[in-house]
Amino acid sequence: MLLREFIVYACPIGELNNQLEKYFTTTRAECSENAAHQYMPHCTLTGFFHDQLTAAPIYIQALDTALKNARHNCPSPPIVVVDIELKTDFHYLQLKSIWLEKLIANFANIANSKTRTD
């Protein structure tokens, strides 16, 4: 049984994504490529978990269901930027979202795979 490593990210869209793309372009040009440029902007919603690749549809369906269930309770704004940290090797935004926390907890309850190992 070949296990794969999975993780769930939320990725920015809209104006925040546009601003982050400009920021990445500018920092790449002015400061050169660094480790942060190797990753898409994201908010990590789960830790890594391991399962067979054939289980991916279970997780996709569970995430879709959790999102559909959460949409009707989505506050405005759904995510608040609490802080920004600028380190020499990494920059990140500290976010707070009770809505996302509930969404991902629902995902964890729905995503039942018999082949998941952790």
mmCIF file with all atom_site columns, C-alpha atoms in Angstrom:
data_model
loop_
_atom_site.group_PDB
_atom_site.id
_atom_site.type_symbol
_atom_site.label_atom_id
_atom_site.label_alt_id
_atom_site.label_comp_id
_atom_site.label_asym_id
_atom_site.label_entity_id
_atom_site.label_seq_id
_atom_site.pdbx_PDB_ins_code
_atom_site.Cartn_x
_atom_site.Cartn_y
_atom_site.Cartn_z
_atom_site.occupancy
_atom_site.B_iso_or_equiv
_atom_site.pdbx_formal_charge
_atom_site.auth_seq_id
_atom_site.auth_comp_id
_atom_site.auth_asym_id
_atom_site.auth_atom_id
_atom_site.pdbx_PDB_model_num
ATOM 1   C CA . MET A 1 1   ? 0.000   0.000  0.000  1.00 0.00 ? 1   MET A CA 1
ATOM 2   C CA . LEU A 1 2   ? 1.564   3.270  -1.166 1.00 0.00 ? 2   LEU A CA 1
ATOM 3   C CA . LEU A 1 3   ? 0.630   6.149  1.124  1.00 0.00 ? 3   LEU A CA 1
ATOM 4   C CA . ARG A 1 4   ? 0.517   9.778  0.065  1.00 0.00 ? 4   ARG A CA 1
ATOM 5   C CA . GLU A 1 5   ? 0.843   12.865 2.189  1.00 0.00 ? 5   GLU A CA 1
ATOM 6   C CA . PHE A 1 6   ? -2.160  15.201 2.219  1.00 0.00 ? 6   PHE A CA 1
ATOM 7   C CA . ILE A 1 7   ? -2.722  18.653 3.711  1.00 0.00 ? 7   ILE A CA 1
ATOM 8   C CA . VAL A 1 8   ? -5.539  21.183 3.337  1.00 0.00 ? 8   VAL A CA 1
ATOM 9   C CA . TYR A 1 9   ? -4.759  24.818 2.528  1.00 0.00 ? 9   TYR A CA 1
ATOM 10  C CA . ALA A 1 10  ? -7.036  27.806 2.040  1.00 0.00 ? 10  ALA A CA 1
ATOM 11  C CA . CYS A 1 11  ? -5.669  30.054 -0.698 1.00 0.00 ? 11  CYS A CA 1
ATOM 12  C CA . PRO A 1 12  ? -6.467  33.746 -1.085 1.00 0.00 ? 12  PRO A CA 1
ATOM 13  C CA . ILE A 1 13  ? -8.668  35.008 -3.881 1.00 0.00 ? 13  ILE A CA 1
ATOM 14  C CA . GLY A 1 14  ? -9.758  38.427 -5.019 1.00 0.00 ? 14  GLY A CA 1
ATOM 15  C CA . GLU A 1 15  ? -8.032  41.578 -3.835 1.00 0.00 ? 15  GLU A CA 1
ATOM 16  C CA . LEU A 1 16  ? -5.868  39.863 -1.200 1.00 0.00 ? 16  LEU A CA 1
ATOM 17  C CA . ASN A 1 17  ? -4.541  37.457 -3.832 1.00 0.00 ? 17  ASN A CA 1
ATOM 18  C CA . ASN A 1 18  ? -3.850  40.366 -6.206 1.00 0.00 ? 18  ASN A CA 1
ATOM 19  C CA . GLN A 1 19  ? -1.921  42.220 -3.497 1.00 0.00 ? 19  GLN A CA 1
ATOM 20  C CA . LEU A 1 20  ? 0.078   39.116 -2.584 1.00 0.00 ? 20  LEU A CA 1
ATOM 21  C CA . GLU A 1 21  ? 0.985   38.468 -6.228 1.00 0.00 ? 21  GLU A CA 1
ATOM 22  C CA . LYS A 1 22  ? 2.291   42.046 -6.522 1.00 0.00 ? 22  LYS A CA 1
ATOM 23  C CA . TYR A 1 23  ? 4.193   41.617 -3.256 1.00 0.00 ? 23  TYR A CA 1
ATOM 24  C CA . PHE A 1 24  ? 5.789   38.359 -4.466 1.00 0.00 ? 24  PHE A CA 1
ATOM 25  C CA . THR A 1 25  ? 6.741   39.933 -7.799 1.00 0.00 ? 25  THR A CA 1
ATOM 26  C CA . THR A 1 26  ? 8.264   42.964 -6.074 1.00 0.00 ? 26  THR A CA 1
ATOM 27  C CA . THR A 1 27  ? 10.184  40.991 -3.442 1.00 0.00 ? 27  THR A CA 1
ATOM 28  C CA . ARG A 1 28  ? 11.479  38.560 -6.052 1.00 0.00 ? 28  ARG A CA 1
ATOM 29  C CA . ALA A 1 29  ? 12.762  41.477 -8.177 1.00 0.00 ? 29  ALA A CA 1
ATOM 30  C CA . GLU A 1 30  ? 14.178  43.559 -5.320 1.00 0.00 ? 30  GLU A CA 1
ATOM 31  C CA . CYS A 1 31  ? 15.409  40.884 -2.909 1.00 0.00 ? 31  CYS A CA 1
ATOM 32  C CA . SER A 1 32  ? 15.848  37.866 -5.198 1.00 0.00 ? 32  SER A CA 1
ATOM 33  C CA . GLU A 1 33  ? 14.197  34.473 -4.876 1.00 0.00 ? 33  GLU A CA 1
ATOM 34  C CA . ASN A 1 34  ? 13.843  33.022 -1.382 1.00 0.00 ? 34  ASN A CA 1
ATOM 35  C CA . ALA A 1 35  ? 12.145  30.034 0.259  1.00 0.00 ? 35  ALA A CA 1
ATOM 36  C CA . ALA A 1 36  ? 8.776   31.794 0.463  1.00 0.00 ? 36  ALA A CA 1
ATOM 37  C CA . HIS A 1 37  ? 8.612   32.150 -3.320 1.00 0.00 ? 37  HIS A CA 1
ATOM 38  C CA . GLN A 1 38  ? 8.550   28.359 -3.661 1.00 0.00 ? 38  GLN A CA 1
ATOM 39  C CA . TYR A 1 39  ? 5.094   28.177 -2.068 1.00 0.00 ? 39  TYR A CA 1
ATOM 40  C CA . MET A 1 40  ? 1.779   29.618 -3.124 1.00 0.00 ? 40  MET A CA 1
ATOM 41  C CA . PRO A 1 41  ? 0.255   31.997 -0.571 1.00 0.00 ? 41  PRO A CA 1
ATOM 42  C CA . HIS A 1 42  ? -1.899  29.880 1.728  1.00 0.00 ? 42  HIS A CA 1
ATOM 43  C CA . CYS A 1 43  ? -3.399  29.359 5.157  1.00 0.00 ? 43  CYS A CA 1
ATOM 44  C CA . THR A 1 44  ? -2.683  25.899 6.522  1.00 0.00 ? 44  THR A CA 1
ATOM 45  C CA . LEU A 1 45  ? -5.933  24.331 7.750  1.00 0.00 ? 45  LEU A CA 1
ATOM 46  C CA . THR A 1 46  ? -4.762  20.822 8.684  1.00 0.00 ? 46  THR A CA 1
ATOM 47  C CA . GLY A 1 47  ? -1.562  19.110 9.560  1.00 0.00 ? 47  GLY A CA 1
ATOM 48  C CA . PHE A 1 48  ? -0.194  16.489 7.208  1.00 0.00 ? 48  PHE A CA 1
ATOM 49  C CA . PHE A 1 49  ? -2.117  13.218 7.090  1.00 0.00 ? 49  PHE A CA 1
ATOM 50  C CA . HIS A 1 50  ? -1.450  10.023 5.164  1.00 0.00 ? 50  HIS A CA 1
ATOM 51  C CA . ASP A 1 51  ? -3.690  7.886  2.994  1.00 0.00 ? 51  ASP A CA 1
ATOM 52  C CA . GLN A 1 52  ? -3.823  6.093  -0.319 1.00 0.00 ? 52  GLN A CA 1
ATOM 53  C CA . LEU A 1 53  ? -4.173  8.262  -3.405 1.00 0.00 ? 53  LEU A CA 1
ATOM 54  C CA . THR A 1 54  ? -7.450  6.496  -4.181 1.00 0.00 ? 54  THR A CA 1
ATOM 55  C CA . ALA A 1 55  ? -8.921  8.145  -1.054 1.00 0.00 ? 55  ALA A CA 1
ATOM 56  C CA . ALA A 1 56  ? -8.492  11.670 -2.479 1.00 0.00 ? 56  ALA A CA 1
ATOM 57  C CA . PRO A 1 57  ? -12.129 11.815 -3.714 1.00 0.00 ? 57  PRO A CA 1
ATOM 58  C CA . ILE A 1 58  ? -13.307 11.190 -0.132 1.00 0.00 ? 58  ILE A CA 1
ATOM 59  C CA . TYR A 1 59  ? -11.410 14.266 1.050  1.00 0.00 ? 59  TYR A CA 1
ATOM 60  C CA . ILE A 1 60  ? -12.512 16.392 -1.893 1.00 0.00 ? 60  ILE A CA 1
ATOM 61  C CA . GLN A 1 61  ? -16.166 15.498 -1.275 1.00 0.00 ? 61  GLN A CA 1
ATOM 62  C CA . ALA A 1 62  ? -15.822 16.097 2.477  1.00 0.00 ? 62  ALA A CA 1
ATOM 63  C CA . LEU A 1 63  ? -14.249 19.508 1.891  1.00 0.00 ? 63  LEU A CA 1
ATOM 64  C CA . ASP A 1 64  ? -16.954 20.419 -0.622 1.00 0.00 ? 64  ASP A CA 1
ATOM 65  C CA . THR A 1 65  ? -19.683 19.360 1.827  1.00 0.00 ? 65  THR A CA 1
ATOM 66  C CA . ALA A 1 66  ? -18.076 21.220 4.742  1.00 0.00 ? 66  ALA A CA 1
ATOM 67  C CA . LEU A 1 67  ? -17.807 24.375 2.624  1.00 0.00 ? 67  LEU A CA 1
ATOM 68  C CA . LYS A 1 68  ? -21.438 24.124 1.506  1.00 0.00 ? 68  LYS A CA 1
ATOM 69  C CA . ASN A 1 69  ? -22.511 23.656 5.140  1.00 0.00 ? 69  ASN A CA 1
ATOM 70  C CA . ALA A 1 70  ? -20.459 26.655 6.297  1.00 0.00 ? 70  ALA A CA 1
ATOM 71  C CA . ARG A 1 71  ? -21.389 29.145 3.580  1.00 0.00 ? 71  ARG A CA 1
ATOM 72  C CA . HIS A 1 72  ? -24.726 30.102 5.144  1.00 0.00 ? 72  HIS A CA 1
ATOM 73  C CA . ASN A 1 73  ? -22.981 31.122 8.399  1.00 0.00 ? 73  ASN A CA 1
ATOM 74  C CA . CYS A 1 74  ? -20.112 33.026 6.785  1.00 0.00 ? 74  CYS A CA 1
ATOM 75  C CA . PRO A 1 75  ? -19.466 36.305 8.610  1.00 0.00 ? 75  PRO A CA 1
ATOM 76  C CA . SER A 1 76  ? -18.165 39.415 6.936  1.00 0.00 ? 76  SER A CA 1
ATOM 77  C CA . PRO A 1 77  ? -15.222 39.364 6.882  1.00 0.00 ? 77  PRO A CA 1
ATOM 78  C CA . PRO A 1 78  ? -14.736 35.616 7.326  1.00 0.00 ? 78  PRO A CA 1
ATOM 79  C CA . ILE A 1 79  ? -11.042 36.036 8.134  1.00 0.00 ? 79  ILE A CA 1
ATOM 80  C CA . VAL A 1 80  ? -9.309  38.809 10.063 1.00 0.00 ? 80  VAL A CA 1
ATOM 81  C CA . VAL A 1 81  ? -5.621  39.656 9.684  1.00 0.00 ? 81  VAL A CA 1
ATOM 82  C CA . VAL A 1 82  ? -4.352  39.907 13.264 1.00 0.00 ? 82  VAL A CA 1
ATOM 83  C CA . ASP A 1 83  ? -0.657  40.599 12.686 1.00 0.00 ? 83  ASP A CA 1
ATOM 84  C CA . ILE A 1 84  ? 2.144   40.461 10.152 1.00 0.00 ? 84  ILE A CA 1
ATOM 85  C CA . GLU A 1 85  ? 5.565   39.001 10.852 1.00 0.00 ? 85  GLU A CA 1
ATOM 86  C CA . LEU A 1 86  ? 8.542   39.783 8.654  1.00 0.00 ? 86  LEU A CA 1
ATOM 87  C CA . LYS A 1 87  ? 11.494  37.480 9.233  1.00 0.00 ? 87  LYS A CA 1
ATOM 88  C CA . THR A 1 88  ? 14.631  37.496 7.122  1.00 0.00 ? 88  THR A CA 1
ATOM 89  C CA . ASP A 1 89  ? 13.718  34.146 5.579  1.00 0.00 ? 89  ASP A CA 1
ATOM 90  C CA . PHE A 1 90  ? 9.925   34.217 5.729  1.00 0.00 ? 90  PHE A CA 1
ATOM 91  C CA . HIS A 1 91  ? 6.994   36.635 5.876  1.00 0.00 ? 91  HIS A CA 1
ATOM 92  C CA . TYR A 1 92  ? 3.555   35.702 7.086  1.00 0.00 ? 92  TYR A CA 1
ATOM 93  C CA . LEU A 1 93  ? 0.198   37.060 8.143  1.00 0.00 ? 93  LEU A CA 1
ATOM 94  C CA . GLN A 1 94  ? -1.331  35.875 11.387 1.00 0.00 ? 94  GLN A CA 1
ATOM 95  C CA . LEU A 1 95  ? -5.003  35.196 10.713 1.00 0.00 ? 95  LEU A CA 1
ATOM 96  C CA . LYS A 1 96  ? -8.031  34.583 12.921 1.00 0.00 ? 96  LYS A CA 1
ATOM 97  C CA . SER A 1 97  ? -11.187 32.899 11.677 1.00 0.00 ? 97  SER A CA 1
ATOM 98  C CA . ILE A 1 98  ? -13.604 31.052 13.917 1.00 0.00 ? 98  ILE A CA 1
ATOM 99  C CA . TRP A 1 99  ? -15.591 30.377 10.740 1.00 0.00 ? 99  TRP A CA 1
ATOM 100 C CA . LEU A 1 100 ? -12.636 28.548 9.105  1.00 0.00 ? 100 LEU A CA 1
ATOM 101 C CA . GLU A 1 101 ? -11.944 26.674 12.344 1.00 0.00 ? 101 GLU A CA 1
ATOM 102 C CA . LYS A 1 102 ? -15.538 25.371 12.373 1.00 0.00 ? 102 LYS A CA 1
ATOM 103 C CA . LEU A 1 103 ? -15.399 24.552 8.652  1.00 0.00 ? 103 LEU A CA 1
ATOM 104 C CA . ILE A 1 104 ? -12.253 22.454 9.006  1.00 0.00 ? 104 ILE A CA 1
ATOM 105 C CA . ALA A 1 105 ? -13.587 20.716 12.147 1.00 0.00 ? 105 ALA A CA 1
ATOM 106 C CA . ASN A 1 106 ? -16.656 19.744 10.116 1.00 0.00 ? 106 ASN A CA 1
ATOM 107 C CA . PHE A 1 107 ? -14.361 18.502 7.328  1.00 0.00 ? 107 PHE A CA 1
ATOM 108 C CA . ALA A 1 108 ? -12.470 16.329 9.833  1.00 0.00 ? 108 ALA A CA 1
ATOM 109 C CA . ASN A 1 109 ? -15.748 14.813 11.060 1.00 0.00 ? 109 ASN A CA 1
ATOM 110 C CA . ILE A 1 110 ? -17.017 14.117 7.532  1.00 0.00 ? 110 ILE A CA 1
ATOM 111 C CA . ALA A 1 111 ? -13.779 12.821 5.947  1.00 0.00 ? 111 ALA A CA 1
ATOM 112 C CA . ASN A 1 112 ? -13.881 9.154  6.863  1.00 0.00 ? 112 ASN A CA 1
ATOM 113 C CA . SER A 1 113 ? -11.413 6.978  5.018  1.00 0.00 ? 113 SER A CA 1
ATOM 114 C CA . LYS A 1 114 ? -10.777 3.394  6.079  1.00 0.00 ? 114 LYS A CA 1
ATOM 115 C CA . THR A 1 115 ? -7.260  3.552  4.653  1.00 0.00 ? 115 THR A CA 1
ATOM 116 C CA . ARG A 1 116 ? -6.077  6.688  6.483  1.00 0.00 ? 116 ARG A CA 1
ATOM 117 C CA . THR A 1 117 ? -3.172  5.888  8.802  1.00 0.00 ? 117 THR A CA 1
ATOM 118 C CA . ASP A 1 118 ? -3.100  8.929  11.110 1.00 0.00 ? 118 ASP A CA 1
#
